[in-house]
mmCIF file of C-alpha atoms in Angstrom:
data_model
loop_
_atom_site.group_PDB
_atom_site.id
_atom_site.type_symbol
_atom_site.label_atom_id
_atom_site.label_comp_id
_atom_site.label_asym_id
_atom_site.label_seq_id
_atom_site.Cartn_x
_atom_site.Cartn_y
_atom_site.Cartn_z
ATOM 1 C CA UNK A 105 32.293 11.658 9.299
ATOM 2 C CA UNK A 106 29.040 13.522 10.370
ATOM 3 C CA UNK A 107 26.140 11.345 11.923
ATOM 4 C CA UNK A 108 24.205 11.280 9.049
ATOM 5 C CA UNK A 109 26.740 9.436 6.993
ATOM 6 C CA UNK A 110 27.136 7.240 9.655
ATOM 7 C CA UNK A 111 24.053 6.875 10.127
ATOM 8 C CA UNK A 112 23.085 6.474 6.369
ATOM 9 C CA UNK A 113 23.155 2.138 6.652
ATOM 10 C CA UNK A 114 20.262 2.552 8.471
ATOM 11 C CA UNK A 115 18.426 4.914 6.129
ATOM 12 C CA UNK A 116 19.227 3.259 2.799
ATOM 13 C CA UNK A 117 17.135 0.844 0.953
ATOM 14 C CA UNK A 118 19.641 -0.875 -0.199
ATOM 15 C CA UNK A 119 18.993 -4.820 1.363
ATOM 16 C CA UNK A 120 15.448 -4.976 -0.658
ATOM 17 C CA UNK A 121 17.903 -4.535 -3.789
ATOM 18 C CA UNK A 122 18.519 -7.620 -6.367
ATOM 19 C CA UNK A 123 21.334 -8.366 -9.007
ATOM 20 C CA UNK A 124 19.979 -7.145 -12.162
ATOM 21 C CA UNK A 125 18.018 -9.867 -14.002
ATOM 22 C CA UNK A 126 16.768 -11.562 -10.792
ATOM 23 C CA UNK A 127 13.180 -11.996 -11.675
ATOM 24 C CA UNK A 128 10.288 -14.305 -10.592
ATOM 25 C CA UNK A 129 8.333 -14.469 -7.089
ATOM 26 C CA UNK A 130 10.275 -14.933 -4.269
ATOM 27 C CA UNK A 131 8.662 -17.602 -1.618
ATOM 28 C CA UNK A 132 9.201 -15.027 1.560
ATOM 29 C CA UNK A 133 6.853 -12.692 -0.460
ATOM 30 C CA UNK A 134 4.230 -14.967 -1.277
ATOM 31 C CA UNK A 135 4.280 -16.395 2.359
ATOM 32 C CA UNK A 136 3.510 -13.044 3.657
ATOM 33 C CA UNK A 137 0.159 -12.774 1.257
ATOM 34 C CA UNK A 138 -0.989 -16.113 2.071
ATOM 35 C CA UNK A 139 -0.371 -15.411 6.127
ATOM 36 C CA UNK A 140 -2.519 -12.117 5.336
ATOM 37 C CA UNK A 141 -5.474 -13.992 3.902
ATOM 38 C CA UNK A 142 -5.103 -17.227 5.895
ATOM 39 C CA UNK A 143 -5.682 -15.126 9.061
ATOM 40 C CA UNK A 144 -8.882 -14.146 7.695
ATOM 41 C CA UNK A 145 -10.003 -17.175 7.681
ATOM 42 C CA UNK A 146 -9.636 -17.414 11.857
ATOM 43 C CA UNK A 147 -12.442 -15.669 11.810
ATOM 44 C CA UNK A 148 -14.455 -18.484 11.949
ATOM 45 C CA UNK A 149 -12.686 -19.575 15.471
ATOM 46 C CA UNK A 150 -12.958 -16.074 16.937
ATOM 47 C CA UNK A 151 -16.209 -15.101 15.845
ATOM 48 C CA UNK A 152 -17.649 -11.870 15.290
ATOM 49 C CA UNK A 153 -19.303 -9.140 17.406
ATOM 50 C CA UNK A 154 -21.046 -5.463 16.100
ATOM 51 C CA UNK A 155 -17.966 -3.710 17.461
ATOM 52 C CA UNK A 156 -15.440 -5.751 15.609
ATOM 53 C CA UNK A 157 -16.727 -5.744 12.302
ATOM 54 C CA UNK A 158 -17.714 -1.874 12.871
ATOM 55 C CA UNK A 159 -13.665 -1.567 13.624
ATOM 56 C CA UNK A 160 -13.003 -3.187 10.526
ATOM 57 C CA UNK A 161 -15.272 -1.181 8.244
ATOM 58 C CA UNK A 162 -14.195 2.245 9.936
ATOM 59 C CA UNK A 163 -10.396 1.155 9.470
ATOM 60 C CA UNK A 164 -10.569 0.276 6.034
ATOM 61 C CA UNK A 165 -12.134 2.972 5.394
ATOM 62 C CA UNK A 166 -9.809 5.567 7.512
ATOM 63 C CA UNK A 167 -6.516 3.771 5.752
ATOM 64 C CA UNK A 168 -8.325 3.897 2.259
ATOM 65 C CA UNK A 169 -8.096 7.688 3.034
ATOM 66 C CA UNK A 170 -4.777 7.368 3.953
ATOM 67 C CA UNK A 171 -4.008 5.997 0.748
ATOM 68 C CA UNK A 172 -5.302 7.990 -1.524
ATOM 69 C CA UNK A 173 -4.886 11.397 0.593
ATOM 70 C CA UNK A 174 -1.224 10.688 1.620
ATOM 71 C CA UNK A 175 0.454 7.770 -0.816
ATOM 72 C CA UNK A 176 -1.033 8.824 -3.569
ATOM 73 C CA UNK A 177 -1.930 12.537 -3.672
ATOM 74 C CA UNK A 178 1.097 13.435 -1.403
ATOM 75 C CA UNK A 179 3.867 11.452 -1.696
ATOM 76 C CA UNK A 180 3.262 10.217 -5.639
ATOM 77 C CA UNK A 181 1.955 13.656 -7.228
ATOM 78 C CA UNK A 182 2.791 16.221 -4.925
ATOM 79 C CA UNK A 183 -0.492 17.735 -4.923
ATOM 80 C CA UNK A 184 -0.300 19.786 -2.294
ATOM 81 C CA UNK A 185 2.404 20.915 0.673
ATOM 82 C CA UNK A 186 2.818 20.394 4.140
ATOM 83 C CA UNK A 187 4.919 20.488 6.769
ATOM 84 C CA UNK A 188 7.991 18.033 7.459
ATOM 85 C CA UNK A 189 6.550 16.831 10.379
ATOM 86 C CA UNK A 190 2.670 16.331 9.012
ATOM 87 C CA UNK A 191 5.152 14.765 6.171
ATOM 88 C CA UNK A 192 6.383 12.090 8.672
ATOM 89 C CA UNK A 193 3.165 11.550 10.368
ATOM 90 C CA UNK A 194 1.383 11.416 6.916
ATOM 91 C CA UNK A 195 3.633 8.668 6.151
ATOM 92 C CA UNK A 196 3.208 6.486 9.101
ATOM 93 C CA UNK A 197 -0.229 6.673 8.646
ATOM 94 C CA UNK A 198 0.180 5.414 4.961
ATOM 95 C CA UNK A 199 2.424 2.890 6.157
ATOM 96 C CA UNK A 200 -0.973 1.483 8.435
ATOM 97 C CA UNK A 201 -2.405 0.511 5.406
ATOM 98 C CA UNK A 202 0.127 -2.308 4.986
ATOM 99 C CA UNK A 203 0.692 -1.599 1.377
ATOM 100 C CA UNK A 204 4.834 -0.991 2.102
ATOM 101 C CA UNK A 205 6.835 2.001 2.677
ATOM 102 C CA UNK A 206 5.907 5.993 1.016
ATOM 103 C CA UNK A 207 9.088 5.785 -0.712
ATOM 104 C CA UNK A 208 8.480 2.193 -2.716
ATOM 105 C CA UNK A 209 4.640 3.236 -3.667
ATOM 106 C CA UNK A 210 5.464 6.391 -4.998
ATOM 107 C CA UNK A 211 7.846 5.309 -7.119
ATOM 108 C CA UNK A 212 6.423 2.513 -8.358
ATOM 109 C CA UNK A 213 3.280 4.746 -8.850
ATOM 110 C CA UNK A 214 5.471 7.311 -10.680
ATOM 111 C CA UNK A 215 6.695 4.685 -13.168
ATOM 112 C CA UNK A 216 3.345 3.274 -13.614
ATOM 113 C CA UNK A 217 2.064 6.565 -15.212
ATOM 114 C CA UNK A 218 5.559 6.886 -17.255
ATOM 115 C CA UNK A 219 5.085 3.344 -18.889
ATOM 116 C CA UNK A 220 1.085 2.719 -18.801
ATOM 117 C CA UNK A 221 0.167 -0.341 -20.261
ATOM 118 C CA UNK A 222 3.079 -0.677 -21.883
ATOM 119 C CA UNK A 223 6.600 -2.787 -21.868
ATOM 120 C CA UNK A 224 7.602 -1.737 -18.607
ATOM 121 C CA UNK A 225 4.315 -0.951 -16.342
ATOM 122 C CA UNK A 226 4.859 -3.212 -13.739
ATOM 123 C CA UNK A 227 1.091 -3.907 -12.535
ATOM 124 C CA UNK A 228 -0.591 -3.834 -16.609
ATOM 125 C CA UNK A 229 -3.046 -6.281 -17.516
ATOM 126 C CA UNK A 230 -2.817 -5.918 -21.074
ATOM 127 C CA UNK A 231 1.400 -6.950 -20.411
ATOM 128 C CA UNK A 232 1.281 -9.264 -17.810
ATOM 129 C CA UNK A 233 -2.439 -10.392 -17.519
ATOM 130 C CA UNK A 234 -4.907 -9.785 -14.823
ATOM 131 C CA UNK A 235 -3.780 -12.207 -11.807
ATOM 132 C CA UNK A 236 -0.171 -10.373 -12.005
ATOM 133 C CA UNK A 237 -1.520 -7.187 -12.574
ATOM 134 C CA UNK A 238 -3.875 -7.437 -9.518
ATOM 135 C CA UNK A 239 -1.544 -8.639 -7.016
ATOM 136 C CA UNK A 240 1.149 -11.059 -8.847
ATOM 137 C CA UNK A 241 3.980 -8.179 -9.133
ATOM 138 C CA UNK A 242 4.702 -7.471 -5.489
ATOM 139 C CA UNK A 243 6.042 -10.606 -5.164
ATOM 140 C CA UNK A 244 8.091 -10.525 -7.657
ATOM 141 C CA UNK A 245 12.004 -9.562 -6.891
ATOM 142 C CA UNK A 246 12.749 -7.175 -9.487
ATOM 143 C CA UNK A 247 10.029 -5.099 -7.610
ATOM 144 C CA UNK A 248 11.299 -5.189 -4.810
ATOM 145 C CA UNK A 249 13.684 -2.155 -4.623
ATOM 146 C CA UNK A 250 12.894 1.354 -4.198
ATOM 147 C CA UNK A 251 13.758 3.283 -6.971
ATOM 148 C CA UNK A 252 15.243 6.445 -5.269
ATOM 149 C CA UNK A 253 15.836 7.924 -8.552
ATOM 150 C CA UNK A 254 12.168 8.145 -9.515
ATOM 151 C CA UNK A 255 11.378 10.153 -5.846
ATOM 152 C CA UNK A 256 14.598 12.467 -5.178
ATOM 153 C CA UNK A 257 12.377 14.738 -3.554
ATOM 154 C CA UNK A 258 11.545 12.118 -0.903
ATOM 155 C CA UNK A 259 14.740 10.662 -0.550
ATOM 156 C CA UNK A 260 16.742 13.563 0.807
ATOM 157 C CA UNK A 261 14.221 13.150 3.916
ATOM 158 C CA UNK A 262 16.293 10.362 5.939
ATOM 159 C CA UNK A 263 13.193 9.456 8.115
ATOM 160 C CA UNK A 264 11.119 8.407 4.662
ATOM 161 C CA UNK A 265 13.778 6.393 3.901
ATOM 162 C CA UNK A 266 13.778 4.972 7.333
ATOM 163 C CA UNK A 267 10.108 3.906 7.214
ATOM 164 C CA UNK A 268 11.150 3.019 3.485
ATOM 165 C CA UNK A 269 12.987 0.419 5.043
ATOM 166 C CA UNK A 270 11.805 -0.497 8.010
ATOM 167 C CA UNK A 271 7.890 -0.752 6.263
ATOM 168 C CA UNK A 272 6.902 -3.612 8.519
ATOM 169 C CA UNK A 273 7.426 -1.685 11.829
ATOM 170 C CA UNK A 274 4.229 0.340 11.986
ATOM 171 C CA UNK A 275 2.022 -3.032 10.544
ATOM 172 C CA UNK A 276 3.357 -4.869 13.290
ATOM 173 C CA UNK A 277 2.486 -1.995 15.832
ATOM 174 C CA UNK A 278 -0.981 -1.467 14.262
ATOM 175 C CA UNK A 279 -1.468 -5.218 14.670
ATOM 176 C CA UNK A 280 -0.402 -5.428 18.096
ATOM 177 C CA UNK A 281 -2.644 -2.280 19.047
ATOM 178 C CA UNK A 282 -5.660 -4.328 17.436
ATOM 179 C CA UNK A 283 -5.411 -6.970 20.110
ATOM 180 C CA UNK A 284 -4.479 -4.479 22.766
ATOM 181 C CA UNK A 285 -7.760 -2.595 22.420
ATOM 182 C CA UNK A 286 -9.615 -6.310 22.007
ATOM 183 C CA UNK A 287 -8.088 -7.614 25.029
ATOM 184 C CA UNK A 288 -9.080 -4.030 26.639
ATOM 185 C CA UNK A 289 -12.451 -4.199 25.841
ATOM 186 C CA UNK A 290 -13.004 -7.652 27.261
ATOM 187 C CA UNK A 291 -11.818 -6.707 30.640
ATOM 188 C CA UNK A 292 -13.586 -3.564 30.926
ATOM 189 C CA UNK A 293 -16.641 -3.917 28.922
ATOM 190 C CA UNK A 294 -17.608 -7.778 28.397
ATOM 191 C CA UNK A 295 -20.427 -7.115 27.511
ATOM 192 C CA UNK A 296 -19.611 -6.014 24.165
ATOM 193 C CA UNK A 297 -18.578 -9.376 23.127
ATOM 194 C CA UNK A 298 -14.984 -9.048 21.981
ATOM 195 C CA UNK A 299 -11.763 -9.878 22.742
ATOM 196 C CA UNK A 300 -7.696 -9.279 21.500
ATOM 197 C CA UNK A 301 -7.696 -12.596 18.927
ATOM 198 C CA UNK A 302 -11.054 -11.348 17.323
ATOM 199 C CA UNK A 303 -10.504 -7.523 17.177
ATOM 200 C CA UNK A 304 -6.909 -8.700 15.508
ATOM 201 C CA UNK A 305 -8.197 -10.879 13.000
ATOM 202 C CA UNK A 306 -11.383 -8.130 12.035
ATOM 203 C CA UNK A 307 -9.213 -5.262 12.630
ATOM 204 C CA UNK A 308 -6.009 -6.218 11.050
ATOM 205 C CA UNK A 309 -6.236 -9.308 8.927
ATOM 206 C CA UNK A 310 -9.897 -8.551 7.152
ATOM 207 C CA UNK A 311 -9.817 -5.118 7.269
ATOM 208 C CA UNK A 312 -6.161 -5.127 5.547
ATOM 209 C CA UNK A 313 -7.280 -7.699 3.074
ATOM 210 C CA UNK A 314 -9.694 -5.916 1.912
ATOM 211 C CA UNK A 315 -8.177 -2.619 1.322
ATOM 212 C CA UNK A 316 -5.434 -4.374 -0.440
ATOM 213 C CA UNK A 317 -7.877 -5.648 -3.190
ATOM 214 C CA UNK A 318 -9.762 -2.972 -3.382
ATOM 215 C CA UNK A 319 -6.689 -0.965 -3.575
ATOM 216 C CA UNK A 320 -4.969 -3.254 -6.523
ATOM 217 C CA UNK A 321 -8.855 -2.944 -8.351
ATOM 218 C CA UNK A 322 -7.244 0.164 -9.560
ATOM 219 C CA UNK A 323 -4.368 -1.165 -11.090
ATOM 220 C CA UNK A 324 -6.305 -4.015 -12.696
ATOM 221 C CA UNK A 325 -9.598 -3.942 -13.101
ATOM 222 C CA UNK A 326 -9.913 -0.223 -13.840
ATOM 223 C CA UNK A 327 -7.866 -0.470 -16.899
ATOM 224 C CA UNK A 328 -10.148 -3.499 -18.351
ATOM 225 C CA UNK A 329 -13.538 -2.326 -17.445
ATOM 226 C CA UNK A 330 -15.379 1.167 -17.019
ATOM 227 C CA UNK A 331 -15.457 4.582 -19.520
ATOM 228 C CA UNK A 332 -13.153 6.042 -21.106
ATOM 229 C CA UNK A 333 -13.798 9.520 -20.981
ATOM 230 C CA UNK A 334 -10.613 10.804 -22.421
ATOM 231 C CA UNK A 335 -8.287 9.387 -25.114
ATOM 232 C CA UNK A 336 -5.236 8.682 -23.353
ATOM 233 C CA UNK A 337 -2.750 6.453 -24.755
ATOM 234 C CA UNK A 338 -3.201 3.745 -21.855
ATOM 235 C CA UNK A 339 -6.440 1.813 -21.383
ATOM 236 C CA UNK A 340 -6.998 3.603 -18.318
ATOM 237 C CA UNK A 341 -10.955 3.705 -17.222
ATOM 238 C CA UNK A 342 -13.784 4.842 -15.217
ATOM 239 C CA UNK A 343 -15.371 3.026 -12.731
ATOM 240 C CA UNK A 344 -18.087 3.942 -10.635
ATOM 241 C CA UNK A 345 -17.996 1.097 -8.119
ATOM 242 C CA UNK A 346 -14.391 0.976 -7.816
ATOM 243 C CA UNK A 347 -14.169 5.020 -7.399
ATOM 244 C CA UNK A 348 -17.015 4.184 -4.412
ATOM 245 C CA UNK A 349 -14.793 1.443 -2.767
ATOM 246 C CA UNK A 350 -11.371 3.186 -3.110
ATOM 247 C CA UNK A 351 -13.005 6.849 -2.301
ATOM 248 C CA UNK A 352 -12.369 8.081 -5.519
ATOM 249 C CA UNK A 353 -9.177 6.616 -6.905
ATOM 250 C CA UNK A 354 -11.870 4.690 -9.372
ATOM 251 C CA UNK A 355 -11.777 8.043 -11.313
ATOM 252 C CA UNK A 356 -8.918 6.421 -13.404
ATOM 253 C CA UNK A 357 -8.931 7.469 -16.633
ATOM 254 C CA UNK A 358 -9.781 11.199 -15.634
ATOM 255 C CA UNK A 359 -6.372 10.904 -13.328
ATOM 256 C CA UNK A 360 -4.250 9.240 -16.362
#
């Protein structure tokens, strides 16, 4: 037995899997989305300061990127190459956004564009209506797997699957850092007004928010509103404001 194989427990993906069949949201899943947007709301105990919502705006902005440049261009279409290591550290900063591992986006990404709007697409509004389309499907348990069969290419790379499986590890690290650098701040510049509770709940809780519904805009609201430029056979569209918000991914129907 060579370390890899004995290592491979560690790598696999295979304690998110369900029996077939098992369908429905599961409670741990919707706790997790209402502890994401209740800690927005502590916002009005912690206050708000110039640098902290600055923080928030630059990191949604940064992990949009990350999104779109990395999950999306990367990992889901392959658009371009790079090294294993920029591969790794592409991923992690993917992983920021708090939008689960590269492996489990891709693929569900991949099998978005195979079934589009049809029996199938997990995250269509014109199959499962627009809450469920917009954020309902994550918690449901028959998406909860990563289908390694959709992203071979990314699953022979053990550390993907790693941060596949182990997707919470850098949000809980990028959550810690948040009140790290707001606890720094108050001790060595006061002045600034802003401390480790308040830079976590702008930084991490808002900001993440945020990008998460702007992020799911694409998979809902961009195939009910906007132009279609091109006849394709979903009901992809163009959207001007979301393409502004998401930093380009609002292009839909031109990437369908």
């Amino acid at each position: 037995m060579n370390v890899l194989t004995a290592l491979r427990p560690l790598f696999d993906n295979q304690s998110f899997q369900y029996p077939h069949g098992s369908r429905g949201p599961a409670p741990s899943r919707v706790f997790s989305f209402v502890f994401l947007h209740a800690g927005c709301l502590a916002a009005l105990w912690v206050g708000w300061s110039p640098i902290a919502v600055a923080l928030a705006i630059s990191l949604y902005l940064l992990r949009a990127f990350f999104i779109t440049a990395f999950y999306h261009r990367l990992f889901s279409h392959r658009s371009y190459k790079t090294s294993r290591v920029a591969q790794f550290v592409f991923a992690v900063l993917g992983n920021s956004a708090v939008q689960r591992g590269p492996l489990w986006w891709s693929a569900h990404h991949r099998f978005h564009h195979r079934t589009s709007d049809r029996e199938g697409d997990p995250h269509s509004p014109h199959v499962h209506g627009l809450y469920d389309s917009h954020m309902g499907w994550i918690t449901r348990r028959e998406n909860f797997a990563t289908r390694y069969d959709l992203v071979p290419d990314l699953a022979k790379y053990p550390e993907l699957r790693w941060l596949d499986r182990f997707d919470t590890a850098v949000p809980a690290i990028y959550a810690a850092s948040m009140f790290g650098i707001g606890a720094l701040l108050n001790w060595a510049a006061p002045s600034l007004g802003t401390n480790g509770p308040q830079m976590l709940v702008w930084g991490f809780f808002i900001s993440t928010t945020i990008l998460f519904h702007v992020t799911c805009l694409v998979n809902s609201a961009a195939h009910l509103m906007g132009r279609r430029r091109f006849a394709t056979p979903d009901q992809s569209r163009n959207s001007l404001v979301i393409a502004l918000l998401t930093l380009g991914e609002g292009w839909h129907n031109n990437h369908h």
